[in-house]
Short mmCIF file of C-alpha atoms in Angstrom, two decimals:
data_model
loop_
_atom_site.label_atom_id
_atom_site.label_comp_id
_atom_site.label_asym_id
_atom_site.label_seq_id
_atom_site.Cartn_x
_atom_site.Cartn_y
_atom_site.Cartn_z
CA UNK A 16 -12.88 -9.75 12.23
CA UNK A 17 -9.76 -7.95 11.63
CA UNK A 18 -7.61 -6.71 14.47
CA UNK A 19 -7.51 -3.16 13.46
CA UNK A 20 -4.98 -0.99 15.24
CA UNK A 21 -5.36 2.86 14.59
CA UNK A 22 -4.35 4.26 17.60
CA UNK A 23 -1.62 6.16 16.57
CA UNK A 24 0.15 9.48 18.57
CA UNK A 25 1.84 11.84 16.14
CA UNK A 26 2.34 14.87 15.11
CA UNK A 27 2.63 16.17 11.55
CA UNK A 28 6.39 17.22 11.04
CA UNK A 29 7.49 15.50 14.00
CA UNK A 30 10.26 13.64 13.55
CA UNK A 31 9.48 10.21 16.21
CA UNK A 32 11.88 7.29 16.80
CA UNK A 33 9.77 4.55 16.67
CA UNK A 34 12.32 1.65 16.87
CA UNK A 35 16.45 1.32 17.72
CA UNK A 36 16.89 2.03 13.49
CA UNK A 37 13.60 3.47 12.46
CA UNK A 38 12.15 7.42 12.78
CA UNK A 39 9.22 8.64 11.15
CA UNK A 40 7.52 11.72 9.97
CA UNK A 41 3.99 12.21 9.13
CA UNK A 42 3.24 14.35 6.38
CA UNK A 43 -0.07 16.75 6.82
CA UNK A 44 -2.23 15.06 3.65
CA UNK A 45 -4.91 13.39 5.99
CA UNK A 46 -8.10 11.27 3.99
CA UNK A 47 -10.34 8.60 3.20
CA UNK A 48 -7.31 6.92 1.62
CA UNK A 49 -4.29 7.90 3.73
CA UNK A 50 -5.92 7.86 7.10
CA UNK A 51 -3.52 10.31 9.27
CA UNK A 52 -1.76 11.23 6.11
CA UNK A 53 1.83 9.67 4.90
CA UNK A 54 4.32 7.81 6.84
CA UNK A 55 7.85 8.60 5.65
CA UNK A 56 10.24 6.13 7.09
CA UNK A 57 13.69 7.00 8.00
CA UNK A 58 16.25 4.21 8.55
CA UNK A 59 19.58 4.40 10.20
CA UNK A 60 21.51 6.83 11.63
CA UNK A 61 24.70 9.24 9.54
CA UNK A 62 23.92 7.47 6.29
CA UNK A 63 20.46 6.65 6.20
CA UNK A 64 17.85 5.99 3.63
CA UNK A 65 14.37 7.42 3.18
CA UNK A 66 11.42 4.88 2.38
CA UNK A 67 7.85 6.30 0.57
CA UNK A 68 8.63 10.53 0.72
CA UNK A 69 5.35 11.16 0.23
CA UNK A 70 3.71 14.35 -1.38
CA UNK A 71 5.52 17.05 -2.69
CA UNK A 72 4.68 19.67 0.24
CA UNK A 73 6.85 22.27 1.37
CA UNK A 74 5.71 21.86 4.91
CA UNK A 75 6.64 18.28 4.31
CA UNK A 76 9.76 18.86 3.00
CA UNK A 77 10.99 21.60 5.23
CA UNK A 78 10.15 18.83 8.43
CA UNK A 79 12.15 15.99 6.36
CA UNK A 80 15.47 18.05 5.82
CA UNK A 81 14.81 18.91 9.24
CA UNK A 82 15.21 15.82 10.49
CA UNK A 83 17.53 14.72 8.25
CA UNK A 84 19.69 17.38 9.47
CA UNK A 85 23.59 16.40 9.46
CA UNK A 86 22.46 13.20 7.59
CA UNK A 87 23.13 11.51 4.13
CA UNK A 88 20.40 10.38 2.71
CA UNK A 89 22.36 7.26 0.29
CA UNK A 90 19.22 5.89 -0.89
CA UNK A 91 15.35 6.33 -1.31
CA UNK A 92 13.06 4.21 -1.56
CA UNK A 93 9.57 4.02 -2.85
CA UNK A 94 6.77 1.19 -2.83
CA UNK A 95 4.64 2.47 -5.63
CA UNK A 96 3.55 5.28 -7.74
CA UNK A 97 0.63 6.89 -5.77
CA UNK A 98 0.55 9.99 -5.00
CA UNK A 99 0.54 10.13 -1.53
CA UNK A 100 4.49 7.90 -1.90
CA UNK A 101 6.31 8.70 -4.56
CA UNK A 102 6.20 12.72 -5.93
CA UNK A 103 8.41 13.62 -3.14
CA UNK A 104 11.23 11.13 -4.20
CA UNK A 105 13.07 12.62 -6.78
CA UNK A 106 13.13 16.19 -5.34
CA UNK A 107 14.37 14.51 -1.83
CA UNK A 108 17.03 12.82 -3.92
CA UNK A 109 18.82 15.58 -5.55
CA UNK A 110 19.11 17.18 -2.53
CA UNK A 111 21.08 14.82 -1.41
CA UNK A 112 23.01 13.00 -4.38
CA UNK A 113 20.80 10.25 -3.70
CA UNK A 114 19.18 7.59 -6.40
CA UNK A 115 15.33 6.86 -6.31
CA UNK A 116 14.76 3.02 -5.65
CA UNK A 117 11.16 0.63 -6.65
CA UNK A 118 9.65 0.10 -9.71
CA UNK A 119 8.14 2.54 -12.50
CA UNK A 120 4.80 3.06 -13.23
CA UNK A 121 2.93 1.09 -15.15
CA UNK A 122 1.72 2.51 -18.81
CA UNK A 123 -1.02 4.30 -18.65
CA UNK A 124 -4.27 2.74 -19.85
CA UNK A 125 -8.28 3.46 -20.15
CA UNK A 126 -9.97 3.20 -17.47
CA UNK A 127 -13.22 3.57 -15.70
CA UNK A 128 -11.25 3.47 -12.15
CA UNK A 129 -12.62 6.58 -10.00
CA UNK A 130 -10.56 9.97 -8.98
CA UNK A 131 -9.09 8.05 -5.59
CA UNK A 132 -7.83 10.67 -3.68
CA UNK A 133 -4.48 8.68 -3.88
CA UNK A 134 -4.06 9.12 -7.63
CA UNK A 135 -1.40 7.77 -9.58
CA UNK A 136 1.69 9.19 -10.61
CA UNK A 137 1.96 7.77 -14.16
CA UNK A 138 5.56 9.37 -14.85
CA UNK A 139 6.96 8.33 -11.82
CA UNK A 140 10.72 6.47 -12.95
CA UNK A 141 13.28 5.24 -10.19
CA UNK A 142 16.66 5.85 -10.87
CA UNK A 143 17.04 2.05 -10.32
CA UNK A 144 14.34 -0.67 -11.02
CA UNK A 145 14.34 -3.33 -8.54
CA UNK A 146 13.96 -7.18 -8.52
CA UNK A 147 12.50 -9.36 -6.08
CA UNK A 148 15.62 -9.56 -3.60
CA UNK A 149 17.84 -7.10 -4.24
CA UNK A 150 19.47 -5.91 -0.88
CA UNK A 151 20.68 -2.67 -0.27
CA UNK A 152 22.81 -1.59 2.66
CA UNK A 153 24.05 1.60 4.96
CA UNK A 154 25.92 1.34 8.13
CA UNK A 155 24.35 -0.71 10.74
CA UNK A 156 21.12 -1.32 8.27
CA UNK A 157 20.07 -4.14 5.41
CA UNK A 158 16.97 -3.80 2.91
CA UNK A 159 15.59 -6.46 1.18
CA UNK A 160 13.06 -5.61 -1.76
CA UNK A 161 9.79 -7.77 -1.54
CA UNK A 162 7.58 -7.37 -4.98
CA UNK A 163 4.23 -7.55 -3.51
CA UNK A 164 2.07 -7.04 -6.63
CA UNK A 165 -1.57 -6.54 -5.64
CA UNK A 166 -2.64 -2.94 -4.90
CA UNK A 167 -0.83 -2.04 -7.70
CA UNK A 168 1.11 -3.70 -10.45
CA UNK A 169 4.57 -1.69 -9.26
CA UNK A 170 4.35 -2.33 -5.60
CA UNK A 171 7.26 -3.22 -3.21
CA UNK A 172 8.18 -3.97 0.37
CA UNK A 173 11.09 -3.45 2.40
CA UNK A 174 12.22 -6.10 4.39
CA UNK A 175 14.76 -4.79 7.14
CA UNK A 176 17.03 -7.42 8.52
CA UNK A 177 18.31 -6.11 11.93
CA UNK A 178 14.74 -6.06 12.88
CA UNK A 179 12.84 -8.80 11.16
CA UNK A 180 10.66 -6.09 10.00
CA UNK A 181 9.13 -5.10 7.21
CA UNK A 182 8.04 -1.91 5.43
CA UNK A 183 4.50 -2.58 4.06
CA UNK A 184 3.83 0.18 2.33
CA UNK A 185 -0.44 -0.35 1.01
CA UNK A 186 0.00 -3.97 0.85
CA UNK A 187 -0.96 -4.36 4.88
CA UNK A 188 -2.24 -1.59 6.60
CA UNK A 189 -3.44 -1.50 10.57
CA UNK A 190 -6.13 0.65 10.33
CA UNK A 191 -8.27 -0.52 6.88
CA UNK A 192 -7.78 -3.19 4.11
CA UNK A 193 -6.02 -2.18 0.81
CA UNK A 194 -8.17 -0.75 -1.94
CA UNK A 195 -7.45 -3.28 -5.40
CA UNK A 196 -8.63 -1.02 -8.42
CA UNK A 197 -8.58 -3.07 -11.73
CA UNK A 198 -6.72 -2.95 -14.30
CA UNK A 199 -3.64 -2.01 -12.47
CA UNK A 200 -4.89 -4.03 -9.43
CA UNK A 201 -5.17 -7.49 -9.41
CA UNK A 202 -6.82 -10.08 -6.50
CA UNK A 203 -5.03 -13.58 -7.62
CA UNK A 204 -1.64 -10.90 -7.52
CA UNK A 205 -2.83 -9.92 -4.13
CA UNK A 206 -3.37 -13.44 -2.09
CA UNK A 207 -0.39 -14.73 -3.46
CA UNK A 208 1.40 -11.67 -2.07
CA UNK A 209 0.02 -11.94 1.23
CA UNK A 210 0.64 -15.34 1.31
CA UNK A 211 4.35 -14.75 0.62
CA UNK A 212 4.59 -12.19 3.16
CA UNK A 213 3.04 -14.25 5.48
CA UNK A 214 5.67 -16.74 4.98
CA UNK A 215 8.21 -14.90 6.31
CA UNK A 216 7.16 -14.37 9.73
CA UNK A 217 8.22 -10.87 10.70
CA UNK A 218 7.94 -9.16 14.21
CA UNK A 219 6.40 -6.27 12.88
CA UNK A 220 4.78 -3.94 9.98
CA UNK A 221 5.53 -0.65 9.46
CA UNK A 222 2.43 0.23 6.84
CA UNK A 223 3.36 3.79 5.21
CA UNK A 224 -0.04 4.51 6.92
CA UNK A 225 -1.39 4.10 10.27
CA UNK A 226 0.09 2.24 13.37
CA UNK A 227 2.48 -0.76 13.19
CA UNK A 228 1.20 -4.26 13.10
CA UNK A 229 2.81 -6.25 15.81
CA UNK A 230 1.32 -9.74 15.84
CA UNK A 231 2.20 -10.01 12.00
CA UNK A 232 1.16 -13.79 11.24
CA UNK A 233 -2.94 -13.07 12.80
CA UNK A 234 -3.71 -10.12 11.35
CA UNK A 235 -2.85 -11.44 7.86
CA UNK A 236 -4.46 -14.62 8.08
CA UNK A 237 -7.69 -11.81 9.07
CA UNK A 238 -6.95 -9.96 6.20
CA UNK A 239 -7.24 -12.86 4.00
CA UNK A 240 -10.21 -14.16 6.03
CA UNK A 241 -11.72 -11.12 4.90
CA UNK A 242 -11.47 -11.22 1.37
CA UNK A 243 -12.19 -14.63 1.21
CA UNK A 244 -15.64 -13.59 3.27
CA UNK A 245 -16.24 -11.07 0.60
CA UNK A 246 -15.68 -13.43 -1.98
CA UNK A 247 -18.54 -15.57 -0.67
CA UNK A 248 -20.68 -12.61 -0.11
CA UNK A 249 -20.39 -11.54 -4.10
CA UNK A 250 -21.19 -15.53 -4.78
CA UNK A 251 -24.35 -15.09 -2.33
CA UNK A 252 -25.20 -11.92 -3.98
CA UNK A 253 -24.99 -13.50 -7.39
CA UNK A 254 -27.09 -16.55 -6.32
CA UNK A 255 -29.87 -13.62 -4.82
CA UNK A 256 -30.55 -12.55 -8.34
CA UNK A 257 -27.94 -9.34 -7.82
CA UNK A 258 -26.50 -9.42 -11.26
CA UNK A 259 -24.37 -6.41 -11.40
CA UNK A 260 -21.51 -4.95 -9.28
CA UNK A 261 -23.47 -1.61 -8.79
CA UNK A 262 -26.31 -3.40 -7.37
CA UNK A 263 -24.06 -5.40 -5.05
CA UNK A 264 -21.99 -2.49 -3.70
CA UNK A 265 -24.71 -0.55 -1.18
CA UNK A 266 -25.48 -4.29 0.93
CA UNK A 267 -21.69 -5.47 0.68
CA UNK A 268 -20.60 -2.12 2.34
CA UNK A 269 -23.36 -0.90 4.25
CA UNK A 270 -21.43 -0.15 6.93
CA UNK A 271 -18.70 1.78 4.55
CA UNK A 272 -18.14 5.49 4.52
CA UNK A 273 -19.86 6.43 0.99
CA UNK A 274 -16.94 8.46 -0.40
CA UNK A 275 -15.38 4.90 -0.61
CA UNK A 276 -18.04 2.87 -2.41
CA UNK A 277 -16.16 3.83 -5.83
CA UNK A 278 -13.50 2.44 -4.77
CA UNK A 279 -15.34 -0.84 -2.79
CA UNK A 280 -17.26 -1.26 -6.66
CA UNK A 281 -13.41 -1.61 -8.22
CA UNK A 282 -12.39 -4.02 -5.04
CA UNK A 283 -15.57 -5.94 -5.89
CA UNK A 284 -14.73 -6.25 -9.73
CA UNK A 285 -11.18 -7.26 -8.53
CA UNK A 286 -13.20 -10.51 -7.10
CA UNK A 287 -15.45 -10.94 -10.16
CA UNK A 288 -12.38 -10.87 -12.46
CA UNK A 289 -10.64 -13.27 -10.24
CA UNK A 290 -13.58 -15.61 -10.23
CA UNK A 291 -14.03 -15.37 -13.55
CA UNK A 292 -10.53 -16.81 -13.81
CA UNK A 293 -11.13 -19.25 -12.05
CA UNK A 294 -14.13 -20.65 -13.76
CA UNK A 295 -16.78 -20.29 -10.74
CA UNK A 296 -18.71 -17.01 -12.43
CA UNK A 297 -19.46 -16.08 -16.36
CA UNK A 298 -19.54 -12.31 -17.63
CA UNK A 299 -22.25 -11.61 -20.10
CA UNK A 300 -19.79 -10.21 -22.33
CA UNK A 301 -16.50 -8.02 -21.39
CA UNK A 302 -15.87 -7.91 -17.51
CA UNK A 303 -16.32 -4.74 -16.34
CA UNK A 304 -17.95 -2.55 -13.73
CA UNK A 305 -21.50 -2.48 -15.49
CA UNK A 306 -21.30 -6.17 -17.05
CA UNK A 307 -24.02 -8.82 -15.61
CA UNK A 308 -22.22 -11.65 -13.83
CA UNK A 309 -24.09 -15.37 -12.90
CA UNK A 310 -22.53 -17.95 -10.91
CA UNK A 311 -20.66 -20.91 -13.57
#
């Protein structure tokens, strides 16, 4: 079981120090995919920088410049194109003279991937494109970009040093595991992420939704637990005589809110291509959502 932690006490356009170098403000875009709605990070004090901005709401912007008041925002950052992260980014930024951090979109591409209420925002460009490492620094603060490819192709983490902490963005969040929606998604990309987060042992998560994770190194090996459980449950499925992803998707989330099954038939095709990699299940032709799958 994962420890899920979604107590959280907020309110939207309040502006909470949640740590010696870290405030946030929640922006009012609560759902199925965002939980209490965004997260936006603010870290430092004077000369600060702004991770994940979130939507492009006036509300949301007005409580942002308020609590940036008397501040410089010198950089922000974003962990991937959603739109619940990044459209707020570049308008934050010129405000302030400030460059947009992460990595672009990917190119778009066909899909059969549902609406998610998260969306992508296919033109979303930073003003600089990060590499695995890169630091960037303020007074009294030090970011270190994490590529944690996985939920998306694009997505990064923010590792700050003074706290051993780490901005998670959707890679970990406390209150639900991370949707993985094929093409852009990918599950081998995922464990090896979480792996290499786990590796560094931080104190503490700060997902862009949700509560913090505090006992870092558990609830990861949970989350992997998890998808390794679901992994075996697809196998058991297959060796039932359940053939197809849509047949497999109303007993492997039973217990799901329905709005997300969409989503939970993408996370399960984000197994099936991975196994199919790996040479333990066979696609009657093209893997896909509506292809037949047998165990190898």
């Amino acid at each position: 079981m994962i420890p899920f932690v979604r107590e959280l006490a907020f309110e939207y356009g309040r502006c909470d120090q949640v740590s010696p170098l870290i405030r946030r403000v929640i922006a009012r875009n609560p759902g199925p995919f965002t939980y209490t709605g965004t997260g936006v990070y603010i870290v430092g004090s004077g000369e600060v920088a702004v991770i994940d901005p979130g939507p492009d709401q006036t509300e949301h912007l007005e409580a942002l410049q308020a609590a940036l008041s008397g501040e410089r925002v010198t950089h922000v950052l974003v962990t991937h194109h959603h739109l619940d992260h990044s459209p707020l980014a570049h308008p934050l930024a010129r405000l302030h003279g400030a460059k947009v951090y992460g990595l672009p979109a990917p190119s778009p591409y066909a899909s059969d991937a549902p609406a998610l209420e998260e969306g992508g925002d296919d033109r979303f460009r930073p003003d600089v494109t990060l590499a695995d490492g890169d630091v960037l620094s303020g007074p009294g603060w030090t970011l270190e970009a994490i590529t944690t490819p996985g939920h998306t192709s694009n997505h990064v983490c923010f590792a700050l040093k003074e706290e051993n902490a780490l901005f998670a963005g959707d890679h970990i969040m406390g209150w639900s595991t991370t949707v993985i929606t094929p093409p852009d998604g990918d599950m081998g990309d995922y464990f090896a992420s979480l792996a290499k987060v786990r590796a560094r042992d931080f104190d503490v998560l700060w997902p862009t939704h949700g509560a913090p994770i505090r006992d870092v190194a558990p609830f990861i090996d949970a989350y992997v637990a998890h998808r390794r459980a679901r992994e075996a449950q697809i196998l058991d499925a297959l060796a039932a005589g359940l053939t197809t992803i849509k047949a497999m998707v109303p007993s492997l989330y039973a217990a799901v809110d329905p709005r997300l099954h969409p989503a939970a038939a993408h996370s399960v095709l984000a197994h099936m291509l991975q196994l199919v990699r790996e040479g333990r299940v066979v696609s009657a032709g093209t893997a896909g959502l509506d292809a037949e799958y047998r165990l190898a």
